[in-house]
Tab-separated table of C-alpha atoms and ligand atoms in Angstrom:
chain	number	residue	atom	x	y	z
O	1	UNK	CA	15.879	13.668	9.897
O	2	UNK	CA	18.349	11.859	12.075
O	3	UNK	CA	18.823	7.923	12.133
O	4	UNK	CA	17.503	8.357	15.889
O	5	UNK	CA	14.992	10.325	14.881
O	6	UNK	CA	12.868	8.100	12.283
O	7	UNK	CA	12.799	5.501	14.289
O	8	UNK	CA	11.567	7.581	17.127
O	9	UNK	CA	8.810	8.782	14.728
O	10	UNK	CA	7.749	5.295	13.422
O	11	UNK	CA	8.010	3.729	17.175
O	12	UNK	CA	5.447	6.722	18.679
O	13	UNK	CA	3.235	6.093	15.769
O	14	UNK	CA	3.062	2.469	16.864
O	15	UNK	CA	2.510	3.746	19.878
O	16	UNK	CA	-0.522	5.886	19.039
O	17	UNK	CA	-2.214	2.803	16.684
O	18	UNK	CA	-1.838	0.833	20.001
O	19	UNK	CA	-3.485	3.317	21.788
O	20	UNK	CA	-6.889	3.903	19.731
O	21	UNK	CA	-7.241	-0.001	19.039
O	22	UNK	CA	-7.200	-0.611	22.845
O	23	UNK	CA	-9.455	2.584	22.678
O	24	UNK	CA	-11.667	1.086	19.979
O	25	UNK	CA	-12.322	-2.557	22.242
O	26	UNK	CA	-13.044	-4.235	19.686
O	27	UNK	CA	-10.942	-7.274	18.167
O	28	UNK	CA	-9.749	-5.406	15.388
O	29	UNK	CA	-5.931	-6.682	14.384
O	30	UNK	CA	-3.283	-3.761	14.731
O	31	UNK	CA	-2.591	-2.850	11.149
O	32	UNK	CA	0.750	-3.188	9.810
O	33	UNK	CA	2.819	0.025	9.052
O	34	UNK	CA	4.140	0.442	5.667
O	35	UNK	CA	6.527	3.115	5.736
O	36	UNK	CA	6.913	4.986	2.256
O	37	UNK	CA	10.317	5.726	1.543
O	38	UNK	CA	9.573	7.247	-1.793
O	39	UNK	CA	12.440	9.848	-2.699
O	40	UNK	CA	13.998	9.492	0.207
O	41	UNK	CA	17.685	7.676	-0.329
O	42	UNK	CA	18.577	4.650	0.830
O	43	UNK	CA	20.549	6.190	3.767
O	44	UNK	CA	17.557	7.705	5.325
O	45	UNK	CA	15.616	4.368	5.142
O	46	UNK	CA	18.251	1.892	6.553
O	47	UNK	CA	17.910	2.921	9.716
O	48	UNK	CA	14.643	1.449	9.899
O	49	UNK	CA	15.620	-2.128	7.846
O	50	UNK	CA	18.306	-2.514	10.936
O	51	UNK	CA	15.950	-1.771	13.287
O	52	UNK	CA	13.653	-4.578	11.726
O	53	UNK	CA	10.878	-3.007	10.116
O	54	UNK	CA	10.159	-4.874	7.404
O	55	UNK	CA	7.365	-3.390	5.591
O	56	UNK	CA	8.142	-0.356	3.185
O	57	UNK	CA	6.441	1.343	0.097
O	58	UNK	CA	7.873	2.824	-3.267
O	59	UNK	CA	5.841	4.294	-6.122
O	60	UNK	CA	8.135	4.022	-8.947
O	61	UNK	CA	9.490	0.577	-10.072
O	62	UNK	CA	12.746	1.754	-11.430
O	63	UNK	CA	13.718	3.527	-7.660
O	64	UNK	CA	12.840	0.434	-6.369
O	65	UNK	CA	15.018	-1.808	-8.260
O	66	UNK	CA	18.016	1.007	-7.543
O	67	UNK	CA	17.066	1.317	-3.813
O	68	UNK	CA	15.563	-2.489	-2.735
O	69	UNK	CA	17.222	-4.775	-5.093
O	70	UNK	CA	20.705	-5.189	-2.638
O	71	UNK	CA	19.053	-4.707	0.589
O	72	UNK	CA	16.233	-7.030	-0.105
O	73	UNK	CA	18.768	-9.675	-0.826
O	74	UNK	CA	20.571	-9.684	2.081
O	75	UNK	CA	17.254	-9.241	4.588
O	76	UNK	CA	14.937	-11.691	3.641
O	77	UNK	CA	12.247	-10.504	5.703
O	78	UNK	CA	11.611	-7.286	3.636
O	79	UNK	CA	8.483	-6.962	2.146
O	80	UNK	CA	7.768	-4.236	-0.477
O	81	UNK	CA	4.913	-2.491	-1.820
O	82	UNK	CA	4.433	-0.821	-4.875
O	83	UNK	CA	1.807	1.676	-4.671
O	84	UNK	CA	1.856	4.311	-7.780
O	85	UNK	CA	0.006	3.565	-10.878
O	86	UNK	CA	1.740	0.829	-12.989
O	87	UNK	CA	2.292	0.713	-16.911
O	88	UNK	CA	2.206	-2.310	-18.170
O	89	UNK	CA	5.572	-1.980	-20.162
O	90	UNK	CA	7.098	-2.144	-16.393
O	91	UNK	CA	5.146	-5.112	-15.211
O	92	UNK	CA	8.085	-7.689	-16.090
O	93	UNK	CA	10.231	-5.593	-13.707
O	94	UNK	CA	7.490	-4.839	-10.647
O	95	UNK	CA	6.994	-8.247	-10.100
O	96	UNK	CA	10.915	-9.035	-9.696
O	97	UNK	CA	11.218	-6.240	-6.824
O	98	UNK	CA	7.792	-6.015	-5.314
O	99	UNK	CA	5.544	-8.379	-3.109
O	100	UNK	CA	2.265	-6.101	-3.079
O	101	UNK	CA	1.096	-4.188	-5.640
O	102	UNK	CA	-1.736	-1.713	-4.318
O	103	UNK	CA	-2.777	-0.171	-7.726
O	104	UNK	CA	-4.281	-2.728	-10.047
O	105	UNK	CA	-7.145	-0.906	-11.574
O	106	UNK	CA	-8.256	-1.962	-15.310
O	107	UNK	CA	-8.157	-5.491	-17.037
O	108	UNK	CA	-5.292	-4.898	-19.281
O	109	UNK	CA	-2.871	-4.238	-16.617
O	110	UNK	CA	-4.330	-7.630	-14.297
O	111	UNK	CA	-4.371	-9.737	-17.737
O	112	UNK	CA	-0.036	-8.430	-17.950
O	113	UNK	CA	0.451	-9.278	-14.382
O	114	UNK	CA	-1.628	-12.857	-14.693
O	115	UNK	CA	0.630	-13.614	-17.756
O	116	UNK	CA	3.900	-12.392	-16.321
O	117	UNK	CA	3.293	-14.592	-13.030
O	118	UNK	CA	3.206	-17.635	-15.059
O	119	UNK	CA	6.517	-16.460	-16.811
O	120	UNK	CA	8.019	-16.280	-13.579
O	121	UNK	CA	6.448	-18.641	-11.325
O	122	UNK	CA	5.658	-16.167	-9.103
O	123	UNK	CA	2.746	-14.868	-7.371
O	124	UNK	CA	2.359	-11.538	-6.388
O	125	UNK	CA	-0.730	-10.036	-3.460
O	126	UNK	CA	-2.525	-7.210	-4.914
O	127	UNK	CA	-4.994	-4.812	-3.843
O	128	UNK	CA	-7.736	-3.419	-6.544
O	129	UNK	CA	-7.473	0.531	-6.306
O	130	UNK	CA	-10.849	2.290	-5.967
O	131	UNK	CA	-11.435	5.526	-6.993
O	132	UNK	CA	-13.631	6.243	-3.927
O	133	UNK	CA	-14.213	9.835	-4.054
O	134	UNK	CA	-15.188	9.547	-8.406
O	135	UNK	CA	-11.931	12.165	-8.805
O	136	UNK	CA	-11.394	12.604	-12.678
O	137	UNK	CA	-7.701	13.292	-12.234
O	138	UNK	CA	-7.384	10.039	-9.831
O	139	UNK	CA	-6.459	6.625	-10.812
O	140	UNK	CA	-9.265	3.483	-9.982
O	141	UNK	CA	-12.047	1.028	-10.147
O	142	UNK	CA	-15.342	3.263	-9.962
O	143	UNK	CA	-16.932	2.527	-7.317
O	144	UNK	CA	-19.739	0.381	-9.278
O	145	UNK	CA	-17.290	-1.274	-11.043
O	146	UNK	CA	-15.662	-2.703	-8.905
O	147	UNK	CA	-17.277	-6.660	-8.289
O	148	UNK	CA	-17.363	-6.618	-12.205
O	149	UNK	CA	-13.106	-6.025	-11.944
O	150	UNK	CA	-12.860	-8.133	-8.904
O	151	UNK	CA	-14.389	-10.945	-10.471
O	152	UNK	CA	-12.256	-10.105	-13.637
O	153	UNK	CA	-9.365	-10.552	-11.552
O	154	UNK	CA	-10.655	-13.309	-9.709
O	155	UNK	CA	-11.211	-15.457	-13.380
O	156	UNK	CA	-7.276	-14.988	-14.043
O	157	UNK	CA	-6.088	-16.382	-10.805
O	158	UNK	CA	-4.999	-12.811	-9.289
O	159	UNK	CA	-4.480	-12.905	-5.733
O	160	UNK	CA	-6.240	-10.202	-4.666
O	161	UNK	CA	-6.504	-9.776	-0.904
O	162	UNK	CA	-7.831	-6.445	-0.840
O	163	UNK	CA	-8.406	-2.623	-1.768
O	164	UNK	CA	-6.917	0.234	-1.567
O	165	UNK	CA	-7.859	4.218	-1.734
O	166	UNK	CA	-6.216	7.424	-1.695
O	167	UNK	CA	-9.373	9.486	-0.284
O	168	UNK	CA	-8.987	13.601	-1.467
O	169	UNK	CA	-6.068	15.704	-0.283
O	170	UNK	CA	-8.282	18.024	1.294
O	171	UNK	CA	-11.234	17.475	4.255
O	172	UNK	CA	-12.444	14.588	5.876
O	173	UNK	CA	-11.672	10.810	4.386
O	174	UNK	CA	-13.717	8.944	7.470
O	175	UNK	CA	-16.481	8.869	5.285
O	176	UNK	CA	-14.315	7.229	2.344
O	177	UNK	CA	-12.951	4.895	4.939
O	178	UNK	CA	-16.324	3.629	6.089
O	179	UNK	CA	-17.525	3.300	2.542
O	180	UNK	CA	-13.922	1.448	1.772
O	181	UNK	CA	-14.965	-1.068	4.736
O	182	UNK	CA	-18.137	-1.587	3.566
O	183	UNK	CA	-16.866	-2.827	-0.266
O	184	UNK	CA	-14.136	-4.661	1.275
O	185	UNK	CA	-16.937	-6.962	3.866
O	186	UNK	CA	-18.928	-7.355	0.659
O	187	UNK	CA	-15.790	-8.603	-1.457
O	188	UNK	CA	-15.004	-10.973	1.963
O	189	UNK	CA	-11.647	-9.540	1.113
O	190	UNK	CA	-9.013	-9.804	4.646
O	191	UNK	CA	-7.166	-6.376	3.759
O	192	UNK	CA	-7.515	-2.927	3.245
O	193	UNK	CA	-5.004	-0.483	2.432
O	194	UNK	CA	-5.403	3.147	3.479
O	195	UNK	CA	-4.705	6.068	5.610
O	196	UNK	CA	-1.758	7.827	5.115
O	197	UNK	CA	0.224	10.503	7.398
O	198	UNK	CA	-2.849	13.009	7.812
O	199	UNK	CA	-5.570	10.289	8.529
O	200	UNK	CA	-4.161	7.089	9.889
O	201	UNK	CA	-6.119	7.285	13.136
O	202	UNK	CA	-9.360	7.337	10.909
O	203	UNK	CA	-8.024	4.659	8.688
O	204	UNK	CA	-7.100	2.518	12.018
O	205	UNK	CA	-10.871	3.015	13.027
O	206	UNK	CA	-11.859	1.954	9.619
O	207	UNK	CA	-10.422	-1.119	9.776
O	208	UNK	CA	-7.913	-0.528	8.022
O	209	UNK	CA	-4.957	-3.236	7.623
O	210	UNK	CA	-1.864	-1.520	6.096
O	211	UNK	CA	-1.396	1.695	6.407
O	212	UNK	CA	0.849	3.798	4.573
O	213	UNK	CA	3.065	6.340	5.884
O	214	UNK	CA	5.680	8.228	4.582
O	215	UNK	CA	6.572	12.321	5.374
O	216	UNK	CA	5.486	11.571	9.360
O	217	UNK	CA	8.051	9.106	9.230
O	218	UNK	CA	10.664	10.389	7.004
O	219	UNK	CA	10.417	14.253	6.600
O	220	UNK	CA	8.801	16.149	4.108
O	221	UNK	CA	9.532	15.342	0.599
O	222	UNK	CA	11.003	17.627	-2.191
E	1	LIG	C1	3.172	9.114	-1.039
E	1	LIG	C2	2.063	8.193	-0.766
E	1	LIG	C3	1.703	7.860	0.553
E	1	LIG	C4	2.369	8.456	1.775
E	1	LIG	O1	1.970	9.789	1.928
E	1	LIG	P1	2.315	10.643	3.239
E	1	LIG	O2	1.298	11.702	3.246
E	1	LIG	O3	3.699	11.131	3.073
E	1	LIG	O4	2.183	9.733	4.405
E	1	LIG	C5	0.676	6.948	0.728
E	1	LIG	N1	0.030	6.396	-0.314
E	1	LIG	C6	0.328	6.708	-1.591
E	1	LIG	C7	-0.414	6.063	-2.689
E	1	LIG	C8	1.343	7.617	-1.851
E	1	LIG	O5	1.634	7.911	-3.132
């Protein structure tokens, strides 16, 4: 896609989130757009940085340190998510490129990122992945597990200001998306990450805060 082009798509997809929350009346927040630049090359995704988006989303930390670490540098307002699965061999380098992590889902990995904050004086905002639809190939906090990890996370200082799902490729993830809302009022938790190019409207119903977007923006992916 053209430089023009992406931020066309990202600016009408704005649009349309503007539309359905005035649709919706209630007081629901607009939720903030990350735009997931996985595979794509830097190239493709600094049209948007110039243009002053400043949310984006990667899924590998080694891309991330190749892609962000210059650019994030020199714009200070770029925040970046990190929302693949995370061994905890690359914890050490996630926390020197990312700001969010969206895919903390079992004790070992939040007792690596409490310790590696303290190395580095850092604090990172993380979301607790739930497995929402009980997928055995998907990554995530069962669903009734998920107060147990929360207060896990809680006990080590985590700052955990939300969840996140990845509902099933195919058919309908409104139902996910109320169920999401639902854990996330009963954690008191402020955010909730999901909806992704197929279901964002849903997700924007849902109350969802970030969403994240990547082939509607960018293109399809190889
Ligand atoms: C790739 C990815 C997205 C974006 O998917 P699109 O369908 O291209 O919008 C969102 N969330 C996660 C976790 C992803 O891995």
């Amino acid at each position: 896609l053209s430089k023009h082009m992406i931020i066309d798509k990202l600016t009408s997809i704005e649009n349309e989130i503007q539309l359905k929350i005035n649709e919706l009346k209630t007081s629901s927040l607009k939720p903030t757009i990350i735009a997931v630049s996985k595979t794509f090359p830097i190239e493709n995704i600094l049209p948007l940085v110039k243009f002053g988006h400043a949310h984006f989303g990667e899924n590998k930390v080694q891309e991330a340190l190749d892609k962000w670490t210059e650019i994030k540098a020199d714009n200070k307002n770029i925040k970046l998510h990190l929302i693949g699965p995370l061994q905890t061999n690359k914890v050490k380098f996630a926390l020197k490129i990312f700001d969010y992590i969206h895919s903390v889902d079992r004790e070992k990995l939040a007792i690596k990122i409490a310790d590696e904050q303290n190395k580095q004086s850092k604090k990172i905002k993380i979301f607790i992945q739930i497995n929402i639809a009980n997928e055995e190939q998907k990554s995530g906090v069962k669903k009734e597990k998920v107060y147990e990890f929360f207060k896990f996370c809680k006990n080590l200082h985590l700052d955990v200001i939300g969840t996140m799902c990845i509902p099933p490729q195919e058919g309908n993830s409104k139902s996910y998306f109320l169920e999401m809302n639902k854990i996330n009022e009963k954690l008191n938790l402020p955010d909730l990450s999901m909806g992704m190019s197929q279901d964002y409207l849903e997700a924007t119903e849902n109350k969802a805060t970030f969403l994240r977007i990547g082939s509607k923006i960018f293109g399809r992916r190889n």
